[in-house]
PDB file of C-alpha atoms in Angstrom:
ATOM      1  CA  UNK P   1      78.588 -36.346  85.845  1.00 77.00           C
ATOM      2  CA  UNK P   2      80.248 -37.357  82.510  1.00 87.00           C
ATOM      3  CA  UNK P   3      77.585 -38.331  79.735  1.00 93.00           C
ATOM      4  CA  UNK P   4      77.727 -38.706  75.618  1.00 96.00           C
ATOM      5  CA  UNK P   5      74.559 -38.465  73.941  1.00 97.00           C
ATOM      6  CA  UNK P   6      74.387 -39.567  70.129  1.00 97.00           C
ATOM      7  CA  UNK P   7      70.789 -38.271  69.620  1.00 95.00           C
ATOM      8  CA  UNK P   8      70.554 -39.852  66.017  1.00 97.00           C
ATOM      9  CA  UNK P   9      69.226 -43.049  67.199  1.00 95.00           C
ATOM     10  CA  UNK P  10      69.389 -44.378  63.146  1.00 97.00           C
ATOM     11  CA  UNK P  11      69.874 -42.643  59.660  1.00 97.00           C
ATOM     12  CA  UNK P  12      69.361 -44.022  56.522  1.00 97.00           C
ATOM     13  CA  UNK P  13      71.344 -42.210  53.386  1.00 97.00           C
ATOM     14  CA  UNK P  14      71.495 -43.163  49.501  1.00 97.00           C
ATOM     15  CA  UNK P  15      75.196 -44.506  48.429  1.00 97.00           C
ATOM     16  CA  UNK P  16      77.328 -41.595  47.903  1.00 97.00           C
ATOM     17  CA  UNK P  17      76.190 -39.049  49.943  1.00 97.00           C
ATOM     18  CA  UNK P  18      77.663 -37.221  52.936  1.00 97.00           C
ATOM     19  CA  UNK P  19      76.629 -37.924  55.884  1.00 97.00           C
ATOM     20  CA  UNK P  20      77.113 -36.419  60.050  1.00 98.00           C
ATOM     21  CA  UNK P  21      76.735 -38.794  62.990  1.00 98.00           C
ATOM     22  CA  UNK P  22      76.502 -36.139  66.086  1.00 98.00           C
ATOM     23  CA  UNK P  23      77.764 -36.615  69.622  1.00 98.00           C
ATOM     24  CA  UNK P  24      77.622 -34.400  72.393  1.00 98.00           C
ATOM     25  CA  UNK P  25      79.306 -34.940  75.880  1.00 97.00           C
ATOM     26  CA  UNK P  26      79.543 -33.209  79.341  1.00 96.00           C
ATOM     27  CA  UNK P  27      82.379 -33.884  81.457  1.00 93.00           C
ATOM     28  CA  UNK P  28      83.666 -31.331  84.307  1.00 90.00           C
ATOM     29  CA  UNK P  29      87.797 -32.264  84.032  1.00 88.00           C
ATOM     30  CA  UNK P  30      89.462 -30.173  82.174  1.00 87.00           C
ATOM     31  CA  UNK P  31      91.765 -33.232  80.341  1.00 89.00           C
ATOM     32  CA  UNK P  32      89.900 -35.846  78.597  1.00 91.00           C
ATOM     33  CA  UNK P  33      89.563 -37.957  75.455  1.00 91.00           C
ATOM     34  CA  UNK P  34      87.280 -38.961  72.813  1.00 93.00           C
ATOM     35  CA  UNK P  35      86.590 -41.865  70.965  1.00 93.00           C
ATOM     36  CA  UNK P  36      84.322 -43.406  68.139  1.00 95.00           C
ATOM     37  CA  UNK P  37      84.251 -46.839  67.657  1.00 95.00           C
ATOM     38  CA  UNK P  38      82.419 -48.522  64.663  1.00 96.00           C
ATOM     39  CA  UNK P  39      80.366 -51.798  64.849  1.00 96.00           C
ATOM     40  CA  UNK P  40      79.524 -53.353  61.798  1.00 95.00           C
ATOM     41  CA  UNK P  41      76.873 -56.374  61.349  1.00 93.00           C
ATOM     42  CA  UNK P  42      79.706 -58.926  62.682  1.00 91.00           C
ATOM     43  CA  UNK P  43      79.273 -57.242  65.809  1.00 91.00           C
ATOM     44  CA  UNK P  44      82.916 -56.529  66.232  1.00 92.00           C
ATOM     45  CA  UNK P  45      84.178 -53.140  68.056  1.00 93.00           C
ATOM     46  CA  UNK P  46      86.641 -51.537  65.628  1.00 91.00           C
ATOM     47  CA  UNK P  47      88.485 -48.224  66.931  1.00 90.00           C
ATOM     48  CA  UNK P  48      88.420 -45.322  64.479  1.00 93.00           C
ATOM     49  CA  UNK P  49      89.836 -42.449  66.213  1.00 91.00           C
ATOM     50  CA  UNK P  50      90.625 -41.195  69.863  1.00 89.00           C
ATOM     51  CA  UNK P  51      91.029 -36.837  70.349  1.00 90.00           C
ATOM     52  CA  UNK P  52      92.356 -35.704  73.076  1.00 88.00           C
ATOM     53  CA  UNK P  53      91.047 -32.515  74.699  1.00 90.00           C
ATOM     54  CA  UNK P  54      93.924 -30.255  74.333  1.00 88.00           C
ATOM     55  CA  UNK P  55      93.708 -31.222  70.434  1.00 85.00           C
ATOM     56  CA  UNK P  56      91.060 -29.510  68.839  1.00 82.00           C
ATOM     57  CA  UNK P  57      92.337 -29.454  65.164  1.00 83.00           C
ATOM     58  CA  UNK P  58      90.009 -31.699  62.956  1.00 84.00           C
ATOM     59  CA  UNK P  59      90.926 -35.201  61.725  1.00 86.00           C
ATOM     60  CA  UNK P  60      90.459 -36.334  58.052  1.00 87.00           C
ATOM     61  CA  UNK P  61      91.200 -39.848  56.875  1.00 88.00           C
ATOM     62  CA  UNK P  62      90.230 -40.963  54.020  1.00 93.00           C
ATOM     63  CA  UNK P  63      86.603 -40.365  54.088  1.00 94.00           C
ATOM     64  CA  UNK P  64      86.340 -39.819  57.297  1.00 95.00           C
ATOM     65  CA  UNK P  65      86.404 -36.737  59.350  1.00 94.00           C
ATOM     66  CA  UNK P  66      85.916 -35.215  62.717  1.00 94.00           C
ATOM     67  CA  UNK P  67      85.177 -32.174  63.979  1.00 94.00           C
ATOM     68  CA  UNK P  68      85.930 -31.448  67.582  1.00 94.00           C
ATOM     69  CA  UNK P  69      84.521 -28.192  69.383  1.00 93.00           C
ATOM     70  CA  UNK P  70      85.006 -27.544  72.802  1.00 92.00           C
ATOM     71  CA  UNK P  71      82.432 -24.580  72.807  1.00 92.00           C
ATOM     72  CA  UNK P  72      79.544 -27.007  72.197  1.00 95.00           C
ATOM     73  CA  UNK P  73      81.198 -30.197  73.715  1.00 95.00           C
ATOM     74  CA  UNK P  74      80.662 -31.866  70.197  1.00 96.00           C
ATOM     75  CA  UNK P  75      82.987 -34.374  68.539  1.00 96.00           C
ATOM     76  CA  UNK P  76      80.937 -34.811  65.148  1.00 97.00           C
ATOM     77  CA  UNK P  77      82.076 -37.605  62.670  1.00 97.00           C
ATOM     78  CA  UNK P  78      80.941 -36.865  58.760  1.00 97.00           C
ATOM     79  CA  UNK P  79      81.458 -39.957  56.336  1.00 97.00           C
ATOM     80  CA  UNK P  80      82.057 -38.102  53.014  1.00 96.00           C
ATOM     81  CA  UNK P  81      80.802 -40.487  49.821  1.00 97.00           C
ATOM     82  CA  UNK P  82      79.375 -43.041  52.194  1.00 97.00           C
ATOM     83  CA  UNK P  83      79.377 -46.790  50.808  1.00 97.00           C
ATOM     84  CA  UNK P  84      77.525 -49.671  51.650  1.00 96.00           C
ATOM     85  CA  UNK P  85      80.238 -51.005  53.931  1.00 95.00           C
ATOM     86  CA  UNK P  86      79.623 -48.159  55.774  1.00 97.00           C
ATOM     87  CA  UNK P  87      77.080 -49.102  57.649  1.00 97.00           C
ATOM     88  CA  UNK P  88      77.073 -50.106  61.075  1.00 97.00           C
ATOM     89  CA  UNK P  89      76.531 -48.721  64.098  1.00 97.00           C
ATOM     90  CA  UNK P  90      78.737 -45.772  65.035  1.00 98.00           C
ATOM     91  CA  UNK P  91      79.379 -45.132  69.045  1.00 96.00           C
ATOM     92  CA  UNK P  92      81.094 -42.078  70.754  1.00 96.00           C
ATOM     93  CA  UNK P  93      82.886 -42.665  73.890  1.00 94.00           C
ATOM     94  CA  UNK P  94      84.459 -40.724  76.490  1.00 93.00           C
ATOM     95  CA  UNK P  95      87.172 -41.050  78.903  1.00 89.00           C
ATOM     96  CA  UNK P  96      87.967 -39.048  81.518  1.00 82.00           C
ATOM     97  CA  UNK P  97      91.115 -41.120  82.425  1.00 72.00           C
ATOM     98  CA  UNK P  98      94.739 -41.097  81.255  1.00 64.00           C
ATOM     99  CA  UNK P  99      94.809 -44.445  81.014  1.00 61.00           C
ATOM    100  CA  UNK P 100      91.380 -44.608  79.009  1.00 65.00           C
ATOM    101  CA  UNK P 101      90.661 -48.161  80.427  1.00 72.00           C
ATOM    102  CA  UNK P 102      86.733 -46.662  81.982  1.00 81.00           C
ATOM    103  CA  UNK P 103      84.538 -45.490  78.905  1.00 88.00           C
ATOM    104  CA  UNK P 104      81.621 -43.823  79.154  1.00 91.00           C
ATOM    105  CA  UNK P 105      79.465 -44.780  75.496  1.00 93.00           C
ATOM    106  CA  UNK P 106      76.779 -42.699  73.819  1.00 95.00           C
ATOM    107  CA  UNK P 107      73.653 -45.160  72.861  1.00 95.00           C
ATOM    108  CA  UNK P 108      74.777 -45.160  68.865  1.00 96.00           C
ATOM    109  CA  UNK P 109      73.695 -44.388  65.611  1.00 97.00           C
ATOM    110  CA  UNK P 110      72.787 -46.796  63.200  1.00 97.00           C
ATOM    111  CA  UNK P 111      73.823 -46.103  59.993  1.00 98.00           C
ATOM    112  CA  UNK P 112      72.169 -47.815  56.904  1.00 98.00           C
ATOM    113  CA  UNK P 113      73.553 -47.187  53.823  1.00 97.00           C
ATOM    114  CA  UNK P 114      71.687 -48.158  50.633  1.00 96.00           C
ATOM    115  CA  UNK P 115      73.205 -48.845  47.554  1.00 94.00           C
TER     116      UNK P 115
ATOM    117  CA  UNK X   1      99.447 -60.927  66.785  1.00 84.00           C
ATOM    118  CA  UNK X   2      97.596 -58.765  69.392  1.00 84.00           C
ATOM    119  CA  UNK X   3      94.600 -59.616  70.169  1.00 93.00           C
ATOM    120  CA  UNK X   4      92.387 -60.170  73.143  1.00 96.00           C
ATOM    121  CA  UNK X   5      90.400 -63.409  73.093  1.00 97.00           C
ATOM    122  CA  UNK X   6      86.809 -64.198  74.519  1.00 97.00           C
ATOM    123  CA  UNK X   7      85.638 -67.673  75.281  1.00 97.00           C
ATOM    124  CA  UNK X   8      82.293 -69.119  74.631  1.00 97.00           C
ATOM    125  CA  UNK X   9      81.316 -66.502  71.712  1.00 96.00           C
ATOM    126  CA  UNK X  10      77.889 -67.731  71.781  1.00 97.00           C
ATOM    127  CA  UNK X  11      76.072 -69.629  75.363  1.00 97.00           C
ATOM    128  CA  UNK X  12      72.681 -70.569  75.771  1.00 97.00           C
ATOM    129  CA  UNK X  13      71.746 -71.292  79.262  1.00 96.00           C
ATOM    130  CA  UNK X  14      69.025 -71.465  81.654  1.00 96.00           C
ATOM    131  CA  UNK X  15      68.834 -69.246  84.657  1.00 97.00           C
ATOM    132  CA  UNK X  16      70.395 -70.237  87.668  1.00 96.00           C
ATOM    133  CA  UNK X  17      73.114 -72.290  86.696  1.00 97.00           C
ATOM    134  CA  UNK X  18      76.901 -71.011  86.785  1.00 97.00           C
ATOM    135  CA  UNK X  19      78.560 -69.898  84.155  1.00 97.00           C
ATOM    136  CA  UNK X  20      82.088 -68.530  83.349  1.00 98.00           C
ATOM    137  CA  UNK X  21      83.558 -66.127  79.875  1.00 98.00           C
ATOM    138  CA  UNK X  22      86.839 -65.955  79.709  1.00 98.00           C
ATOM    139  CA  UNK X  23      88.779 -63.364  78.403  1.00 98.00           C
ATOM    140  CA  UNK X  24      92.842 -63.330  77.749  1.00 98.00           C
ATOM    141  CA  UNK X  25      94.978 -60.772  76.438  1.00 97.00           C
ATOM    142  CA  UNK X  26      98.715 -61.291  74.841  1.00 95.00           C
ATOM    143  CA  UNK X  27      99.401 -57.734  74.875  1.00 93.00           C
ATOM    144  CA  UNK X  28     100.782 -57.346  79.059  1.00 93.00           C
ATOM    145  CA  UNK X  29      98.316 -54.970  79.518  1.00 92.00           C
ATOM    146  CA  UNK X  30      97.759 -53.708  83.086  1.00 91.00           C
ATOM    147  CA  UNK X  31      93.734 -52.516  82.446  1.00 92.00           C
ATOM    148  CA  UNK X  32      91.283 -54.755  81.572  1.00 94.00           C
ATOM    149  CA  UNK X  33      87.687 -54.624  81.914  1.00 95.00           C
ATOM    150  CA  UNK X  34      84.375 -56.350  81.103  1.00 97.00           C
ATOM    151  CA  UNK X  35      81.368 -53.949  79.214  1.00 96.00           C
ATOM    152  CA  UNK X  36      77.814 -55.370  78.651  1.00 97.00           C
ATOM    153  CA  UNK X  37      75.716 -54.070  75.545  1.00 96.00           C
ATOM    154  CA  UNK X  38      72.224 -53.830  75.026  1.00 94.00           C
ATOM    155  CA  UNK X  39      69.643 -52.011  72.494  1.00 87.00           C
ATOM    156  CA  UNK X  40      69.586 -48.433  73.022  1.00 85.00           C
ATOM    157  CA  UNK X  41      72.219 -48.354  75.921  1.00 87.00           C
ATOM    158  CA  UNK X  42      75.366 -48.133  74.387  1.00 89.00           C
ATOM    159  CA  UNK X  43      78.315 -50.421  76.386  1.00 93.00           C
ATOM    160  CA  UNK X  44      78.101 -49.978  80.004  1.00 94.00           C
ATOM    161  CA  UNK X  45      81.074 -51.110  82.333  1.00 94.00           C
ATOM    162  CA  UNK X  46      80.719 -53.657  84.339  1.00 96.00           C
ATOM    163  CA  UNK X  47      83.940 -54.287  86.124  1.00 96.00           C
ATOM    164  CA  UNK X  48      87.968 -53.391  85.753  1.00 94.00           C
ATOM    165  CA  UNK X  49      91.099 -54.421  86.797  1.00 94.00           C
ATOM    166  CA  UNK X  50      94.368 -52.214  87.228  1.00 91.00           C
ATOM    167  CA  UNK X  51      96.481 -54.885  87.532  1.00 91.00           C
ATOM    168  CA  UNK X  52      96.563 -58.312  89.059  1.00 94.00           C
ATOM    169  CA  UNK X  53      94.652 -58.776  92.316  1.00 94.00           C
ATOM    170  CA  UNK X  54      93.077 -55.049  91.817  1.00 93.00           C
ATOM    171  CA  UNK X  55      89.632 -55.086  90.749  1.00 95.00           C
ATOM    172  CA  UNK X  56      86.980 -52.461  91.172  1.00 93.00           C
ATOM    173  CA  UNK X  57      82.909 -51.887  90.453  1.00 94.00           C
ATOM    174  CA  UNK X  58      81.769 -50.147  87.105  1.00 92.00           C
ATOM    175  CA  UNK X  59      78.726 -48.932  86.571  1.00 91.00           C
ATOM    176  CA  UNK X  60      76.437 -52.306  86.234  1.00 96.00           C
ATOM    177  CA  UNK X  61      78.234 -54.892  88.913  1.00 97.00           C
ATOM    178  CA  UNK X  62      75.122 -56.632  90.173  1.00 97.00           C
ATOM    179  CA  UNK X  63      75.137 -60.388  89.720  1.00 97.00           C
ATOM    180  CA  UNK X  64      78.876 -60.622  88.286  1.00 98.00           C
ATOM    181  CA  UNK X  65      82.060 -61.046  89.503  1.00 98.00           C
ATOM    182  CA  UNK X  66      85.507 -60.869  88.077  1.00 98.00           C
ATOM    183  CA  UNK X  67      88.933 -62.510  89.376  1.00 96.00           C
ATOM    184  CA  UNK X  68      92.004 -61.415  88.442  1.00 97.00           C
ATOM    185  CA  UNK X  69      94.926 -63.905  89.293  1.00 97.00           C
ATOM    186  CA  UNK X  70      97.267 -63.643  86.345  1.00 96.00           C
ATOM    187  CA  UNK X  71      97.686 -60.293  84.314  1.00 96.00           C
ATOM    188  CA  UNK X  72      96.452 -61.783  80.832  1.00 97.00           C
ATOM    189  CA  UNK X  73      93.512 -63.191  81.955  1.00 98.00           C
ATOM    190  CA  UNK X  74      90.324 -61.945  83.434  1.00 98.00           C
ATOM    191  CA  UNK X  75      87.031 -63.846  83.428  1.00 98.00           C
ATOM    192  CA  UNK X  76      83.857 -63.163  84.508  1.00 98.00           C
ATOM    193  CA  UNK X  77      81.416 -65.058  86.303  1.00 98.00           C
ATOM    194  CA  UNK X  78      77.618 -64.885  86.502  1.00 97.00           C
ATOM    195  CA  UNK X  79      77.059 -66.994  89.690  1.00 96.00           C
ATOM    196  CA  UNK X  80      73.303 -67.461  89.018  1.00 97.00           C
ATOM    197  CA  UNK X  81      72.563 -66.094  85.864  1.00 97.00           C
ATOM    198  CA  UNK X  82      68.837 -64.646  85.301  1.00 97.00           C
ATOM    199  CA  UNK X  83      67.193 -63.641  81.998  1.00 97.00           C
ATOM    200  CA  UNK X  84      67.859 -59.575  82.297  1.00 96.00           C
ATOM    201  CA  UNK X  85      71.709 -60.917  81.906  1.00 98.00           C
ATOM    202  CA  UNK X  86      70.720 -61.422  78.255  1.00 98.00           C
ATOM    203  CA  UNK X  87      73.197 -59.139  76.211  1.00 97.00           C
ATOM    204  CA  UNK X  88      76.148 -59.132  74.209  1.00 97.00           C
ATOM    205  CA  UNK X  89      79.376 -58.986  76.786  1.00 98.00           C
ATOM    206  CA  UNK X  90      82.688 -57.159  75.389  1.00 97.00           C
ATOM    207  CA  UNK X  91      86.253 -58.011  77.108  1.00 97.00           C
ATOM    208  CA  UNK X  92      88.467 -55.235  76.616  1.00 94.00           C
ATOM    209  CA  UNK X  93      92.631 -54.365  77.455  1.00 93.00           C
ATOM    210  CA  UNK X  94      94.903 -51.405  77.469  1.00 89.00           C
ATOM    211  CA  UNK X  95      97.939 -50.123  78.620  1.00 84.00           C
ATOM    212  CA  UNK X  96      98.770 -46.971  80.597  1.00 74.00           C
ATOM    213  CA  UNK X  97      97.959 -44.774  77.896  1.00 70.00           C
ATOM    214  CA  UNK X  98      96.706 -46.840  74.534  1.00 72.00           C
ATOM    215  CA  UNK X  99      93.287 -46.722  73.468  1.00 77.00           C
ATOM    216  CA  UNK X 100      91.088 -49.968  74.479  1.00 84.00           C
ATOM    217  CA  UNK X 101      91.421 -53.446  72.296  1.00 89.00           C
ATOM    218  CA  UNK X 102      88.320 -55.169  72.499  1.00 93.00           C
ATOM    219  CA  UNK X 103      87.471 -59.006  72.080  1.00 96.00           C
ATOM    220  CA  UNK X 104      85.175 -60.182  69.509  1.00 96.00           C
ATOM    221  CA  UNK X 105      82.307 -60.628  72.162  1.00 96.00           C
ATOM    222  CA  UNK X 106      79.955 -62.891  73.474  1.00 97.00           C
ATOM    223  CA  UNK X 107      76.361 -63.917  73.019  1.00 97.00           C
ATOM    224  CA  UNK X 108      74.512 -64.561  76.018  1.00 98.00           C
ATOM    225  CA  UNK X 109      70.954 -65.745  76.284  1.00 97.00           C
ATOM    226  CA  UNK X 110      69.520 -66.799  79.736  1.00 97.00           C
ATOM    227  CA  UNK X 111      66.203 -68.219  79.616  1.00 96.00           C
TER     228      UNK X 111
END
């Protein structure tokens, strides 16, 4: 059975630091993606990045980064000199389609930021 | 622009009584599918669509139903709504291989 499990149900950070939200999955296919999506206080879902599972080179953008190991089914996403607009509650999804229209969500993490 | 567009955003309403969100994408996307959140759960599905006239269960499909008559449009209806229907519903589109555009949401309180 496919599952994500973000097991940081809320961290709180001082402006400026690092911080790693962690998310775990289990899935039996062999081809599969990954998502995290970001929901700030407006409630809005806002993509960030999708991995597929052939892909396992990290992603950095900006401040952002992800790390993607298929040895520990972990797709971990470090904010590097968090802000304040950072916060918002970060989810990790999973798709075990092509077409990536059925997600499976982890429960999120609620990041709080303060200044 | 490309967008997909959810209709009411917010709807108080008392339980029993019919109710209908809309959703609409402009992007001819053949997937679209309606997601419910609530506090500690994450999204969970509650139903897709493939195309027009092709509409299947998710995970959470008790007490909704979906229609699917036009390919830019698919709303959902809570028949008779009850109070653990309370949540914040997402509308969301894709192609055959793009990630998922979601609609702003939409409030729902059933009391």
């Amino acid at each position: 059975a496919q599952k994500v499990t973000q097991a940081q149900t809320e961290i709180s950070v001082v402006e400026k630091e690092d911080v790693t939200l962690d998310c775990v999955y289990e899935t039996r296919d062999t081809t599969y993606y990954l998502f995290w999506y970001k929901q700030p206080p407006s409630g809005e879902l806002v993509f960030l990045i999708r991995r597929n599972s052939f892909d396992e080179q990290n992603e950095i953008s900006g401040r952002y980064s992800w790390n993607f190991q298929k040895s520990t089914s972990s797709f971990n996403f470090t904010i590097t000199a968090s802000q304040v607009v950072d916060s918002a509650v970060y989810f990790c999804a999973l798709s075990e389609s092509w077409s990536n229209y059925q997600l499976i969500w982890g429960a999120g993490t609620k990041l709080i930021i303060k200044p | 622009e490309a967008q997909v567009t959810q209709n009411p955003r917010y709807l108080i309403t008392v339980t029993g009584k019919k109710l209908t969100v809309t959703c609409s994408q402009n992007m001819n996307h053949e997937y679209m599918s309606w997601y419910r959140q609530d506090p500690g759960l994450g999204l969970r599905q509650i139903y897709y669509s493939m195309n027009v006239e092709v509409t299947d269960k998710g995970d959470v499909p008790e007490g909704y139903k979906v229609s699917r008559k036009e390919k830019r449009n698919f709303p959902l209806i809570l028949e008779s709504p009850s109070p653990n229907q309370t949540s914040l519903y997402f509308c969301a589109s894709s192609g055959r291989t793009d990630t998922q555009y979601f609609g702003p949401g939409t409030r729902l309180t059933v009391l």
